[in-house]
PDB file of C-alpha atoms in Angstrom:
ATOM      1  CA  UNK Z   1      14.192  23.122  24.211  1.00 60.00           C
ATOM      2  CA  UNK Z   2      13.188  19.698  22.913  1.00 65.00           C
ATOM      3  CA  UNK Z   3      13.809  18.142  26.329  1.00 66.00           C
ATOM      4  CA  UNK Z   4      11.662  20.797  28.008  1.00 65.00           C
ATOM      5  CA  UNK Z   5       8.851  20.154  25.553  1.00 68.00           C
ATOM      6  CA  UNK Z   6       9.002  16.418  26.280  1.00 65.00           C
ATOM      7  CA  UNK Z   7       9.111  16.942  30.054  1.00 69.00           C
ATOM      8  CA  UNK Z   8       6.162  19.331  30.093  1.00 73.00           C
ATOM      9  CA  UNK Z   9       4.260  17.409  27.390  1.00 74.00           C
ATOM     10  CA  UNK Z  10       4.056  20.612  25.399  1.00 71.00           C
ATOM     11  CA  UNK Z  11       3.789  20.435  21.657  1.00 71.00           C
ATOM     12  CA  UNK Z  12       6.791  21.821  19.870  1.00 71.00           C
ATOM     13  CA  UNK Z  13       6.390  22.329  16.142  1.00 73.00           C
ATOM     14  CA  UNK Z  14       9.795  21.563  14.652  1.00 77.00           C
ATOM     15  CA  UNK Z  15      10.226  21.390  10.905  1.00 80.00           C
ATOM     16  CA  UNK Z  16      13.383  19.284  10.782  1.00 83.00           C
ATOM     17  CA  UNK Z  17      14.701  17.917   7.494  1.00 87.00           C
ATOM     18  CA  UNK Z  18      14.372  14.152   7.208  1.00 90.00           C
ATOM     19  CA  UNK Z  19      18.161  13.772   7.414  1.00 90.00           C
ATOM     20  CA  UNK Z  20      17.942  15.090  11.005  1.00 87.00           C
ATOM     21  CA  UNK Z  21      14.785  13.456  12.311  1.00 85.00           C
ATOM     22  CA  UNK Z  22      15.758  10.094  10.816  1.00 90.00           C
ATOM     23  CA  UNK Z  23      19.100  10.300  12.621  1.00 89.00           C
ATOM     24  CA  UNK Z  24      17.276  11.169  15.858  1.00 84.00           C
ATOM     25  CA  UNK Z  25      15.060   8.089  15.677  1.00 84.00           C
ATOM     26  CA  UNK Z  26      17.809   5.800  14.358  1.00 86.00           C
ATOM     27  CA  UNK Z  27      16.294   5.315  10.901  1.00 91.00           C
ATOM     28  CA  UNK Z  28      18.467   4.775   7.848  1.00 92.00           C
ATOM     29  CA  UNK Z  29      19.313   7.916   5.890  1.00 91.00           C
ATOM     30  CA  UNK Z  30      19.034   7.501   2.135  1.00 90.00           C
ATOM     31  CA  UNK Z  31      19.860   9.589  -0.918  1.00 88.00           C
ATOM     32  CA  UNK Z  32      16.419  11.244  -1.036  1.00 90.00           C
ATOM     33  CA  UNK Z  33      17.048  12.707   2.437  1.00 90.00           C
ATOM     34  CA  UNK Z  34      20.292  14.234   1.251  1.00 87.00           C
ATOM     35  CA  UNK Z  35      18.747  15.568  -1.972  1.00 88.00           C
ATOM     36  CA  UNK Z  36      16.335  17.576   0.168  1.00 86.00           C
ATOM     37  CA  UNK Z  37      19.216  19.598   1.625  1.00 85.00           C
ATOM     38  CA  UNK Z  38      21.611  19.690  -1.345  1.00 87.00           C
ATOM     39  CA  UNK Z  39      19.795  19.627  -4.684  1.00 89.00           C
ATOM     40  CA  UNK Z  40      22.639  21.325  -6.552  1.00 90.00           C
ATOM     41  CA  UNK Z  41      25.212  18.637  -5.753  1.00 87.00           C
ATOM     42  CA  UNK Z  42      22.794  15.909  -6.698  1.00 88.00           C
ATOM     43  CA  UNK Z  43      21.932  17.540 -10.001  1.00 90.00           C
ATOM     44  CA  UNK Z  44      25.681  17.629 -10.710  1.00 89.00           C
ATOM     45  CA  UNK Z  45      26.027  13.962  -9.682  1.00 89.00           C
ATOM     46  CA  UNK Z  46      23.086  12.951 -11.859  1.00 86.00           C
ATOM     47  CA  UNK Z  47      24.601  14.804 -14.829  1.00 87.00           C
ATOM     48  CA  UNK Z  48      28.041  13.306 -14.226  1.00 88.00           C
ATOM     49  CA  UNK Z  49      26.669   9.780 -14.068  1.00 82.00           C
ATOM     50  CA  UNK Z  50      24.664  10.204 -17.281  1.00 78.00           C
ATOM     51  CA  UNK Z  51      27.557  11.434 -19.429  1.00 85.00           C
ATOM     52  CA  UNK Z  52      28.694   8.095 -20.759  1.00 82.00           C
ATOM     53  CA  UNK Z  53      27.312   6.224 -23.767  1.00 86.00           C
ATOM     54  CA  UNK Z  54      24.017   4.423 -23.241  1.00 88.00           C
ATOM     55  CA  UNK Z  55      22.524   1.411 -25.009  1.00 91.00           C
ATOM     56  CA  UNK Z  56      18.767   1.031 -25.435  1.00 92.00           C
ATOM     57  CA  UNK Z  57      16.820  -1.977 -26.706  1.00 93.00           C
ATOM     58  CA  UNK Z  58      14.123  -0.952 -29.159  1.00 91.00           C
ATOM     59  CA  UNK Z  59      11.329  -3.452 -29.712  1.00 90.00           C
ATOM     60  CA  UNK Z  60       9.392  -4.046 -32.927  1.00 84.00           C
ATOM     61  CA  UNK Z  61       6.369  -2.180 -31.513  1.00 85.00           C
ATOM     62  CA  UNK Z  62       8.398   0.942 -30.549  1.00 86.00           C
ATOM     63  CA  UNK Z  63       8.127   4.094 -32.613  1.00 83.00           C
ATOM     64  CA  UNK Z  64      10.724   4.075 -35.392  1.00 81.00           C
ATOM     65  CA  UNK Z  65      13.982   5.830 -34.668  1.00 84.00           C
ATOM     66  CA  UNK Z  66      14.218   8.912 -36.875  1.00 89.00           C
ATOM     67  CA  UNK Z  67      17.576  10.653 -37.248  1.00 93.00           C
ATOM     68  CA  UNK Z  68      19.366  13.141 -39.478  1.00 94.00           C
ATOM     69  CA  UNK Z  69      22.458  12.786 -41.674  1.00 93.00           C
ATOM     70  CA  UNK Z  70      24.706  13.517 -38.662  1.00 93.00           C
ATOM     71  CA  UNK Z  71      23.111  10.564 -36.839  1.00 94.00           C
ATOM     72  CA  UNK Z  72      21.300  12.845 -34.370  1.00 92.00           C
ATOM     73  CA  UNK Z  73      17.875  11.712 -33.194  1.00 92.00           C
ATOM     74  CA  UNK Z  74      14.983  13.863 -34.367  1.00 92.00           C
ATOM     75  CA  UNK Z  75      12.168  14.166 -31.828  1.00 84.00           C
ATOM     76  CA  UNK Z  76      12.097  12.403 -28.463  1.00 82.00           C
ATOM     77  CA  UNK Z  77      11.399   8.842 -27.407  1.00 80.00           C
ATOM     78  CA  UNK Z  78       9.927   9.256 -23.950  1.00 80.00           C
ATOM     79  CA  UNK Z  79       9.559   5.552 -23.211  1.00 81.00           C
ATOM     80  CA  UNK Z  80      13.318   5.056 -23.456  1.00 83.00           C
ATOM     81  CA  UNK Z  81      14.241   8.612 -22.412  1.00 81.00           C
ATOM     82  CA  UNK Z  82      16.063   9.309 -25.657  1.00 85.00           C
ATOM     83  CA  UNK Z  83      16.471  13.047 -26.086  1.00 82.00           C
ATOM     84  CA  UNK Z  84      16.349  14.968 -29.300  1.00 85.00           C
ATOM     85  CA  UNK Z  85      19.774  15.476 -30.931  1.00 85.00           C
ATOM     86  CA  UNK Z  86      21.344  12.484 -29.125  1.00 87.00           C
ATOM     87  CA  UNK Z  87      23.879  10.977 -31.523  1.00 89.00           C
ATOM     88  CA  UNK Z  88      23.775   7.306 -32.582  1.00 92.00           C
ATOM     89  CA  UNK Z  89      27.162   5.526 -32.456  1.00 92.00           C
ATOM     90  CA  UNK Z  90      26.215   1.840 -32.855  1.00 93.00           C
ATOM     91  CA  UNK Z  91      23.328  -0.417 -33.824  1.00 94.00           C
ATOM     92  CA  UNK Z  92      23.365  -4.013 -32.563  1.00 93.00           C
ATOM     93  CA  UNK Z  93      26.902  -3.309 -31.315  1.00 92.00           C
ATOM     94  CA  UNK Z  94      28.054  -2.484 -34.848  1.00 93.00           C
ATOM     95  CA  UNK Z  95      29.627   0.963 -35.067  1.00 92.00           C
ATOM     96  CA  UNK Z  96      27.911   3.340 -37.483  1.00 93.00           C
ATOM     97  CA  UNK Z  97      29.703   6.267 -39.061  1.00 90.00           C
ATOM     98  CA  UNK Z  98      27.203   7.593 -41.570  1.00 94.00           C
ATOM     99  CA  UNK Z  99      23.498   7.892 -42.269  1.00 94.00           C
ATOM    100  CA  UNK Z 100      23.404   5.190 -44.956  1.00 94.00           C
ATOM    101  CA  UNK Z 101      24.986   2.472 -42.792  1.00 93.00           C
ATOM    102  CA  UNK Z 102      22.733   3.325 -39.819  1.00 93.00           C
ATOM    103  CA  UNK Z 103      19.606   3.349 -41.983  1.00 92.00           C
ATOM    104  CA  UNK Z 104      20.555   0.003 -43.536  1.00 92.00           C
ATOM    105  CA  UNK Z 105      21.064  -1.629 -40.115  1.00 92.00           C
ATOM    106  CA  UNK Z 106      17.725  -0.335 -38.853  1.00 89.00           C
ATOM    107  CA  UNK Z 107      15.917  -1.401 -42.053  1.00 89.00           C
ATOM    108  CA  UNK Z 108      17.459  -4.884 -41.744  1.00 89.00           C
ATOM    109  CA  UNK Z 109      15.926  -5.145 -38.264  1.00 87.00           C
ATOM    110  CA  UNK Z 110      12.443  -4.025 -39.262  1.00 84.00           C
ATOM    111  CA  UNK Z 111       9.870  -5.962 -37.264  1.00 86.00           C
ATOM    112  CA  UNK Z 112      12.560  -7.198 -34.819  1.00 91.00           C
ATOM    113  CA  UNK Z 113      14.136  -5.894 -31.623  1.00 92.00           C
ATOM    114  CA  UNK Z 114      17.547  -4.247 -31.863  1.00 92.00           C
ATOM    115  CA  UNK Z 115      19.909  -2.234 -29.702  1.00 94.00           C
ATOM    116  CA  UNK Z 116      21.051   1.315 -30.304  1.00 93.00           C
ATOM    117  CA  UNK Z 117      24.025   2.855 -28.535  1.00 92.00           C
ATOM    118  CA  UNK Z 118      24.006   6.612 -28.116  1.00 91.00           C
ATOM    119  CA  UNK Z 119      27.071   8.775 -27.620  1.00 88.00           C
ATOM    120  CA  UNK Z 120      27.827  10.206 -24.242  1.00 84.00           C
ATOM    121  CA  UNK Z 121      27.313  13.902 -23.794  1.00 79.00           C
ATOM    122  CA  UNK Z 122      31.028  14.530 -23.380  1.00 85.00           C
ATOM    123  CA  UNK Z 123      34.221  12.678 -24.214  1.00 83.00           C
ATOM    124  CA  UNK Z 124      36.623  11.622 -21.466  1.00 89.00           C
ATOM    125  CA  UNK Z 125      39.148  14.181 -22.738  1.00 92.00           C
ATOM    126  CA  UNK Z 126      36.581  16.994 -22.683  1.00 91.00           C
ATOM    127  CA  UNK Z 127      35.560  15.945 -19.163  1.00 92.00           C
ATOM    128  CA  UNK Z 128      39.155  16.002 -17.900  1.00 94.00           C
ATOM    129  CA  UNK Z 129      39.696  19.490 -19.322  1.00 96.00           C
ATOM    130  CA  UNK Z 130      36.383  20.816 -17.959  1.00 93.00           C
ATOM    131  CA  UNK Z 131      37.049  19.483 -14.443  1.00 95.00           C
ATOM    132  CA  UNK Z 132      40.837  19.947 -14.330  1.00 96.00           C
ATOM    133  CA  UNK Z 133      40.534  22.358 -11.385  1.00 97.00           C
ATOM    134  CA  UNK Z 134      38.048  20.242  -9.410  1.00 96.00           C
ATOM    135  CA  UNK Z 135      39.508  18.395  -6.433  1.00 98.00           C
ATOM    136  CA  UNK Z 136      38.113  15.739  -4.095  1.00 98.00           C
ATOM    137  CA  UNK Z 137      36.797  18.335  -1.647  1.00 98.00           C
ATOM    138  CA  UNK Z 138      33.373  19.577  -0.657  1.00 95.00           C
ATOM    139  CA  UNK Z 139      32.097  22.650   1.137  1.00 94.00           C
ATOM    140  CA  UNK Z 140      30.116  21.493   4.157  1.00 92.00           C
ATOM    141  CA  UNK Z 141      26.927  23.037   5.470  1.00 89.00           C
ATOM    142  CA  UNK Z 142      29.161  25.025   7.845  1.00 92.00           C
ATOM    143  CA  UNK Z 143      30.855  26.563   4.751  1.00 94.00           C
ATOM    144  CA  UNK Z 144      34.187  24.882   5.557  1.00 96.00           C
ATOM    145  CA  UNK Z 145      36.042  22.915   2.921  1.00 97.00           C
ATOM    146  CA  UNK Z 146      36.447  19.214   3.711  1.00 96.00           C
ATOM    147  CA  UNK Z 147      38.450  16.496   1.942  1.00 98.00           C
ATOM    148  CA  UNK Z 148      36.309  13.698   0.508  1.00 97.00           C
ATOM    149  CA  UNK Z 149      39.328  11.360   0.627  1.00 97.00           C
ATOM    150  CA  UNK Z 150      42.658  11.698   2.455  1.00 97.00           C
ATOM    151  CA  UNK Z 151      44.571  14.562   0.825  1.00 97.00           C
ATOM    152  CA  UNK Z 152      41.556  15.271  -1.383  1.00 97.00           C
ATOM    153  CA  UNK Z 153      42.671  18.820  -2.133  1.00 97.00           C
ATOM    154  CA  UNK Z 154      45.573  17.299  -4.066  1.00 97.00           C
ATOM    155  CA  UNK Z 155      43.515  14.760  -6.032  1.00 98.00           C
ATOM    156  CA  UNK Z 156      41.976  15.929  -9.314  1.00 98.00           C
ATOM    157  CA  UNK Z 157      38.583  14.773 -10.582  1.00 97.00           C
ATOM    158  CA  UNK Z 158      38.961  12.789 -13.826  1.00 96.00           C
ATOM    159  CA  UNK Z 159      36.728  10.750 -16.121  1.00 94.00           C
ATOM    160  CA  UNK Z 160      38.082   7.548 -14.569  1.00 94.00           C
ATOM    161  CA  UNK Z 161      37.426   8.539 -10.923  1.00 96.00           C
ATOM    162  CA  UNK Z 162      34.160  10.466 -11.354  1.00 94.00           C
ATOM    163  CA  UNK Z 163      32.081   7.564  -9.987  1.00 93.00           C
ATOM    164  CA  UNK Z 164      34.130   7.503  -6.801  1.00 96.00           C
ATOM    165  CA  UNK Z 165      33.840  11.302  -6.558  1.00 97.00           C
ATOM    166  CA  UNK Z 166      30.040  11.091  -6.766  1.00 94.00           C
ATOM    167  CA  UNK Z 167      29.893   8.256  -4.216  1.00 95.00           C
ATOM    168  CA  UNK Z 168      32.101  10.218  -1.794  1.00 96.00           C
ATOM    169  CA  UNK Z 169      29.844  13.276  -2.012  1.00 95.00           C
ATOM    170  CA  UNK Z 170      26.798  11.146  -1.222  1.00 93.00           C
ATOM    171  CA  UNK Z 171      28.575   9.454   1.692  1.00 94.00           C
ATOM    172  CA  UNK Z 172      29.755  12.785   3.071  1.00 95.00           C
ATOM    173  CA  UNK Z 173      26.291  14.349   2.931  1.00 92.00           C
ATOM    174  CA  UNK Z 174      24.623  11.274   4.469  1.00 91.00           C
ATOM    175  CA  UNK Z 175      26.988  11.443   7.451  1.00 90.00           C
ATOM    176  CA  UNK Z 176      27.574  15.185   7.711  1.00 91.00           C
ATOM    177  CA  UNK Z 177      25.280  15.705  10.716  1.00 88.00           C
ATOM    178  CA  UNK Z 178      26.007  12.422  12.493  1.00 88.00           C
ATOM    179  CA  UNK Z 179      27.904  13.982  15.446  1.00 90.00           C
ATOM    180  CA  UNK Z 180      25.341  16.705  16.039  1.00 89.00           C
ATOM    181  CA  UNK Z 181      22.393  14.309  15.812  1.00 86.00           C
ATOM    182  CA  UNK Z 182      24.116  11.841  18.156  1.00 88.00           C
ATOM    183  CA  UNK Z 183      24.537  14.653  20.701  1.00 89.00           C
ATOM    184  CA  UNK Z 184      20.844  15.537  20.355  1.00 84.00           C
ATOM    185  CA  UNK Z 185      19.897  11.871  20.885  1.00 83.00           C
ATOM    186  CA  UNK Z 186      22.064  11.664  24.020  1.00 85.00           C
ATOM    187  CA  UNK Z 187      20.451  14.835  25.334  1.00 81.00           C
ATOM    188  CA  UNK Z 188      16.937  13.555  24.663  1.00 75.00           C
ATOM    189  CA  UNK Z 189      17.784  10.248  26.359  1.00 74.00           C
ATOM    190  CA  UNK Z 190      18.622  12.149  29.552  1.00 75.00           C
ATOM    191  CA  UNK Z 191      15.162  13.733  29.785  1.00 67.00           C
TER     192      UNK Z 191
END
């Protein structure tokens, strides 16, 4: 159909996702192209990558950090993307266990920059339990299960290998249509 349109100089309105048309013209496929066809996986990847503790540098001119007796942030700090109820675990790399010690460290840094480390949203143990049934496999666009690594159906997702798992999903999606797009390119080259 595409070849016929080219040969007859007829306009053919095709609404192809960028992951396809980029492959047809030989352009590099990036993560944003894959997100367009698989938002759910990328939301999961984004969540998985943001589960670990995070350290933020607060400057003297930033709004003061307000928190409750359980060391949970009250309100939001949009500039640093600190969400409400995020728990403080360290200030200037010094572990804090209670409100008084955290307040003292912040007061001692009044008018100066300091770092605050916030707890991850899940512990490694909780992660391993929650994902104990998840293997290194993915369901392709053709609804067939594919291994992300050799023998992926026998490899369990863990806290330690979650980064690799996320990278493998991205790589799979970026290359999922490579064969089909290469065949389309060969066909178009024959026109």
